[in-house]
mmCIF file of C-alpha atoms in Angstrom:
data_model
loop_
_atom_site.group_PDB
_atom_site.id
_atom_site.type_symbol
_atom_site.label_atom_id
_atom_site.label_comp_id
_atom_site.label_asym_id
_atom_site.label_seq_id
_atom_site.Cartn_x
_atom_site.Cartn_y
_atom_site.Cartn_z
ATOM 1 C CA LEU A 1 0.000 0.000 0.000
ATOM 2 C CA LEU A 2 1.195 3.505 -0.832
ATOM 3 C CA MET A 3 -0.284 6.357 1.198
ATOM 4 C CA ALA A 4 0.487 9.893 0.019
ATOM 5 C CA TRP A 5 -0.720 13.258 1.254
ATOM 6 C CA SER A 6 -0.086 17.012 1.179
ATOM 7 C CA LYS A 7 2.243 17.878 4.075
ATOM 8 C CA PHE A 8 1.519 21.546 4.771
ATOM 9 C CA SER A 9 3.639 23.807 6.953
ATOM 10 C CA GLY A 10 0.570 25.897 7.802
ATOM 11 C CA ASN A 11 -3.189 25.482 8.042
ATOM 12 C CA HIS A 12 -4.427 26.430 4.555
ATOM 13 C CA ASP A 13 -4.012 25.493 0.888
ATOM 14 C CA ASN A 14 -1.597 28.370 0.253
ATOM 15 C CA SER A 15 0.903 27.233 2.884
ATOM 16 C CA LYS A 16 4.169 25.685 1.767
ATOM 17 C CA SER A 17 3.726 21.964 1.158
ATOM 18 C CA HIS A 18 5.463 18.878 -0.179
ATOM 19 C CA ILE A 19 3.899 15.480 -0.828
ATOM 20 C CA ALA A 20 4.731 12.934 1.861
ATOM 21 C CA ALA A 21 4.325 9.162 1.724
ATOM 22 C CA ARG A 22 4.472 5.935 3.690
ATOM 23 C CA ILE A 23 4.438 2.343 2.402
ATOM 24 C CA SER A 24 2.954 -0.776 3.981
ATOM 25 C CA GLU A 25 4.073 -4.248 2.913
ATOM 26 C CA ASP A 26 1.633 -6.082 5.227
ATOM 27 C CA GLY A 27 -1.803 -4.773 4.291
ATOM 28 C CA GLY A 28 -1.637 -1.675 6.485
ATOM 29 C CA HIS A 29 -0.614 -3.296 9.794
ATOM 30 C CA SER A 30 2.730 -1.471 9.793
ATOM 31 C CA TRP A 31 4.139 1.435 7.808
ATOM 32 C CA THR A 32 7.564 2.697 6.824
ATOM 33 C CA ASN A 33 8.825 5.998 8.156
ATOM 34 C CA GLU A 34 7.433 9.079 6.457
ATOM 35 C CA ARG A 35 9.408 10.216 3.420
ATOM 36 C CA ILE A 36 9.165 12.998 0.867
ATOM 37 C CA LEU A 37 7.526 11.638 -2.281
ATOM 38 C CA VAL A 38 7.539 14.955 -4.194
ATOM 39 C CA PRO A 39 9.671 17.824 -2.859
ATOM 40 C CA ASN A 40 8.308 21.348 -2.988
ATOM 41 C CA ASP A 41 10.113 22.618 -6.065
ATOM 42 C CA ALA A 42 7.265 25.005 -6.949
ATOM 43 C CA GLY A 43 7.001 28.673 -6.087
ATOM 44 C CA LEU A 44 4.133 28.070 -3.641
ATOM 45 C CA ASN A 45 3.565 24.355 -3.069
ATOM 46 C CA VAL A 46 3.003 20.875 -4.455
ATOM 47 C CA MET A 47 -0.173 19.201 -3.220
ATOM 48 C CA ALA A 48 -3.280 17.096 -3.897
ATOM 49 C CA PRO A 49 -1.766 13.763 -4.980
ATOM 50 C CA GLY A 50 -3.740 11.001 -6.655
ATOM 51 C CA ARG A 51 -2.440 7.496 -7.354
ATOM 52 C CA ARG A 52 -3.737 4.631 -9.469
ATOM 53 C CA ARG A 53 -2.474 1.326 -10.834
ATOM 54 C CA LEU A 54 -2.216 1.677 -14.615
ATOM 55 C CA GLY A 55 -3.005 -0.895 -17.290
ATOM 56 C CA ASP A 56 0.588 -2.126 -17.592
ATOM 57 C CA GLY A 57 0.989 -2.607 -13.834
ATOM 58 C CA SER A 58 2.964 0.598 -13.230
ATOM 59 C CA LEU A 59 1.755 3.254 -10.797
ATOM 60 C CA GLY A 60 0.507 6.646 -11.928
ATOM 61 C CA LEU A 61 0.857 9.726 -9.724
ATOM 62 C CA ILE A 62 -0.820 13.056 -10.370
ATOM 63 C CA TYR A 63 -0.367 16.206 -8.290
ATOM 64 C CA SER A 64 -0.735 19.974 -8.339
ATOM 65 C CA PHE A 65 2.315 22.173 -8.957
ATOM 66 C CA ARG A 66 1.336 25.638 -7.720
ATOM 67 C CA GLU A 67 3.768 28.376 -8.667
ATOM 68 C CA SER A 68 1.506 31.019 -7.120
ATOM 69 C CA LYS A 69 -2.137 31.635 -6.251
ATOM 70 C CA LYS A 70 -2.626 32.615 -9.905
ATOM 71 C CA LYS A 71 -0.504 30.040 -11.734
ATOM 72 C CA ALA A 72 -0.780 26.282 -11.298
ATOM 73 C CA ARG A 73 -0.672 23.081 -13.303
ATOM 74 C CA ARG A 74 -1.212 19.381 -12.865
ATOM 75 C CA LEU A 75 1.784 17.060 -13.284
ATOM 76 C CA PHE A 76 1.966 13.290 -13.863
ATOM 77 C CA ARG A 77 4.648 10.706 -13.052
ATOM 78 C CA ARG A 78 4.967 6.910 -13.245
ATOM 79 C CA SER A 79 6.701 4.349 -11.073
ATOM 80 C CA PHE A 80 7.829 0.905 -12.246
ATOM 81 C CA ASP A 81 8.941 -0.281 -8.790
ATOM 82 C CA ASP A 82 5.771 0.260 -6.723
ATOM 83 C CA GLY A 83 6.537 3.827 -5.721
ATOM 84 C CA LYS A 84 10.207 3.633 -4.784
ATOM 85 C CA THR A 85 11.318 5.768 -7.752
ATOM 86 C CA TRP A 86 9.415 7.931 -10.232
ATOM 87 C CA THR A 87 9.856 9.170 -13.801
ATOM 88 C CA PRO A 88 10.339 12.894 -14.452
ATOM 89 C CA SER A 89 7.086 14.849 -14.352
ATOM 90 C CA ILE A 90 4.927 15.546 -17.413
ATOM 91 C CA ASN A 91 2.713 18.638 -17.553
ATOM 92 C CA ILE A 92 -0.835 17.630 -18.514
ATOM 93 C CA THR A 93 -2.413 21.115 -18.504
ATOM 94 C CA GLU A 94 -2.319 24.405 -20.370
ATOM 95 C CA ASP A 95 -0.968 27.747 -19.152
ATOM 96 C CA GLY A 96 -2.786 29.632 -16.412
ATOM 97 C CA TYR A 97 -4.402 28.097 -13.352
ATOM 98 C CA GLN A 98 -5.374 24.465 -13.986
ATOM 99 C CA THR A 99 -5.227 22.124 -11.035
ATOM 100 C CA GLY A 100 -7.247 19.449 -9.268
ATOM 101 C CA ALA A 101 -8.346 18.078 -5.924
ATOM 102 C CA HIS A 102 -6.899 15.242 -3.835
ATOM 103 C CA ASP A 103 -7.153 11.684 -5.178
ATOM 104 C CA ARG A 104 -8.693 12.626 -8.523
ATOM 105 C CA LEU A 105 -7.394 10.124 -11.069
ATOM 106 C CA THR A 106 -9.444 7.443 -12.844
ATOM 107 C CA VAL A 107 -8.291 4.521 -14.988
ATOM 108 C CA LEU A 108 -11.056 3.318 -17.300
ATOM 109 C CA SER A 109 -11.681 -0.299 -18.280
ATOM 110 C CA THR A 110 -10.106 0.515 -21.663
ATOM 111 C CA GLY A 111 -6.901 1.706 -19.970
ATOM 112 C CA ARG A 112 -7.557 5.384 -20.715
ATOM 113 C CA ILE A 113 -6.461 7.651 -17.845
ATOM 114 C CA ILE A 114 -8.849 10.442 -16.849
ATOM 115 C CA ALA A 115 -7.746 13.446 -14.775
ATOM 116 C CA PRO A 116 -10.485 15.997 -13.961
ATOM 117 C CA LEU A 117 -9.307 19.587 -13.439
ATOM 118 C CA HIS A 118 -10.666 22.860 -12.149
ATOM 119 C CA CYS A 119 -9.426 25.954 -13.935
ATOM 120 C CA THR A 120 -9.666 29.725 -14.042
ATOM 121 C CA GLN A 121 -8.465 32.470 -16.353
ATOM 122 C CA ASP A 122 -8.136 34.956 -13.494
ATOM 123 C CA TRP A 123 -8.016 33.813 -9.873
ATOM 124 C CA ASP A 124 -9.166 37.220 -8.610
ATOM 125 C CA GLU A 125 -12.507 36.780 -10.418
ATOM 126 C CA HIS A 126 -13.185 33.595 -8.376
ATOM 127 C CA TYR A 127 -14.889 31.868 -11.304
ATOM 128 C CA LEU A 128 -13.855 28.261 -11.942
ATOM 129 C CA TYR A 129 -14.702 25.832 -14.729
ATOM 130 C CA ILE A 130 -13.876 22.198 -15.451
ATOM 131 C CA LYS A 131 -11.691 20.466 -18.029
ATOM 132 C CA VAL A 132 -10.841 16.775 -18.251
ATOM 133 C CA ALA A 133 -7.378 15.578 -19.290
ATOM 134 C CA ARG A 134 -7.114 12.135 -20.883
ATOM 135 C CA SER A 135 -4.267 9.851 -21.926
ATOM 136 C CA ASP A 136 -4.319 6.694 -24.024
ATOM 137 C CA ASP A 137 -0.583 5.924 -23.780
ATOM 138 C CA LEU A 138 -0.109 5.398 -20.035
ATOM 139 C CA GLY A 139 0.378 9.095 -19.342
ATOM 140 C CA ARG A 140 3.041 9.910 -21.948
ATOM 141 C CA THR A 141 0.784 12.383 -23.793
ATOM 142 C CA TRP A 142 -2.447 14.109 -22.794
ATOM 143 C CA LYS A 143 -5.411 15.837 -24.442
ATOM 144 C CA LEU A 144 -7.906 18.211 -22.822
ATOM 145 C CA SER A 145 -11.674 18.244 -23.200
ATOM 146 C CA ASP A 146 -13.665 21.368 -23.886
ATOM 147 C CA SER A 147 -14.643 23.353 -20.814
ATOM 148 C CA VAL A 148 -17.577 22.342 -18.624
ATOM 149 C CA THR A 149 -19.039 25.595 -17.318
ATOM 150 C CA LEU A 150 -21.789 26.797 -15.030
ATOM 151 C CA GLN A 151 -23.416 30.202 -14.952
ATOM 152 C CA LYS A 152 -21.299 32.890 -13.327
ATOM 153 C CA LEU A 153 -22.895 34.074 -10.083
ATOM 154 C CA ASN A 154 -22.222 37.031 -7.821
ATOM 155 C CA VAL A 155 -20.894 34.897 -4.944
ATOM 156 C CA ALA A 156 -17.479 34.331 -3.385
ATOM 157 C CA GLU A 157 -16.592 31.289 -5.526
ATOM 158 C CA SER A 158 -18.671 30.906 -8.666
ATOM 159 C CA GLY A 159 -18.658 28.111 -11.215
ATOM 160 C CA ALA A 160 -17.578 24.516 -10.581
ATOM 161 C CA GLN A 161 -14.555 22.985 -8.891
ATOM 162 C CA GLU A 162 -13.015 19.810 -7.439
ATOM 163 C CA PRO A 163 -14.586 17.403 -9.965
ATOM 164 C CA ASP A 164 -14.317 13.631 -9.743
ATOM 165 C CA VAL A 165 -15.094 11.034 -12.429
ATOM 166 C CA VAL A 166 -16.281 7.417 -12.226
ATOM 167 C CA GLU A 167 -16.936 4.873 -14.959
ATOM 168 C CA ARG A 168 -20.380 3.247 -14.945
ATOM 169 C CA THR A 169 -21.006 -0.403 -15.807
ATOM 170 C CA ASP A 170 -22.232 0.589 -19.299
ATOM 171 C CA GLY A 171 -18.941 2.428 -20.009
ATOM 172 C CA SER A 172 -20.362 5.938 -19.684
ATOM 173 C CA LEU A 173 -18.696 8.391 -17.303
ATOM 174 C CA LEU A 174 -20.258 10.386 -14.480
ATOM 175 C CA MET A 175 -18.647 13.576 -13.187
ATOM 176 C CA ILE A 176 -19.603 15.157 -9.868
ATOM 177 C CA MET A 177 -18.670 18.828 -9.277
ATOM 178 C CA ARG A 178 -18.607 20.984 -6.156
ATOM 179 C CA THR A 179 -20.250 24.402 -6.554
ATOM 180 C CA ALA A 180 -21.039 27.455 -4.465
ATOM 181 C CA THR A 181 -24.749 27.283 -5.351
ATOM 182 C CA GLY A 182 -25.714 25.002 -2.473
ATOM 183 C CA SER A 183 -26.022 22.042 -4.862
ATOM 184 C CA ILE A 184 -23.671 19.449 -6.311
ATOM 185 C CA TYR A 185 -23.734 19.334 -10.110
ATOM 186 C CA ARG A 186 -23.064 16.460 -12.472
ATOM 187 C CA ALA A 187 -22.075 15.929 -16.098
ATOM 188 C CA GLU A 188 -21.927 12.799 -18.236
ATOM 189 C CA SER A 189 -19.706 11.560 -21.045
ATOM 190 C CA PHE A 190 -20.585 8.835 -23.534
ATOM 191 C CA ASP A 191 -17.255 8.886 -25.412
ATOM 192 C CA GLN A 192 -14.808 8.198 -22.570
ATOM 193 C CA GLY A 193 -14.299 11.796 -21.503
ATOM 194 C CA VAL A 194 -13.889 13.591 -24.832
ATOM 195 C CA HIS A 195 -17.227 15.442 -24.599
ATOM 196 C CA TRP A 196 -19.417 16.210 -21.557
ATOM 197 C CA ILE A 197 -23.126 17.040 -21.303
#
């Protein structure tokens, strides 16, 4: 078992942070000492890791690389030795602020990797929208979906954020999104994350 988390130096998302980890070889009865999985080599922090076993047996790791409160991206790495060492990071997002929440990484039955993101053009406007990154080659290259948007409201945090995606038994995808409207929103995809309705 590989447990990984954001190790903050303060009490909020803008505190300095690295990604820490522990490994259990006995089903969680005992754990190794804490170690740094991803050092904080960003301007602000690295945070929000997600891990999944990929189709070839390797491990995939996704995390947020936040250079500032206005500039962030989502990075991806692979491990071929169960988390002891990792490949160099690959940027899966575009310029600007595109990041994601903790443990948001899905591997579909086809092997496609899905990484839901929340994004903004200007952090000071506090309007967020969703994009979904996808990879069909075990994370070597990525493509982004069109934006999934909600109406802009005159509230502190408008739009949608912190999406998560699951695959249904019929192969369609369901996305759940946090909003500031008092309701959770959803979207669906019937082409493995390329388009969302």
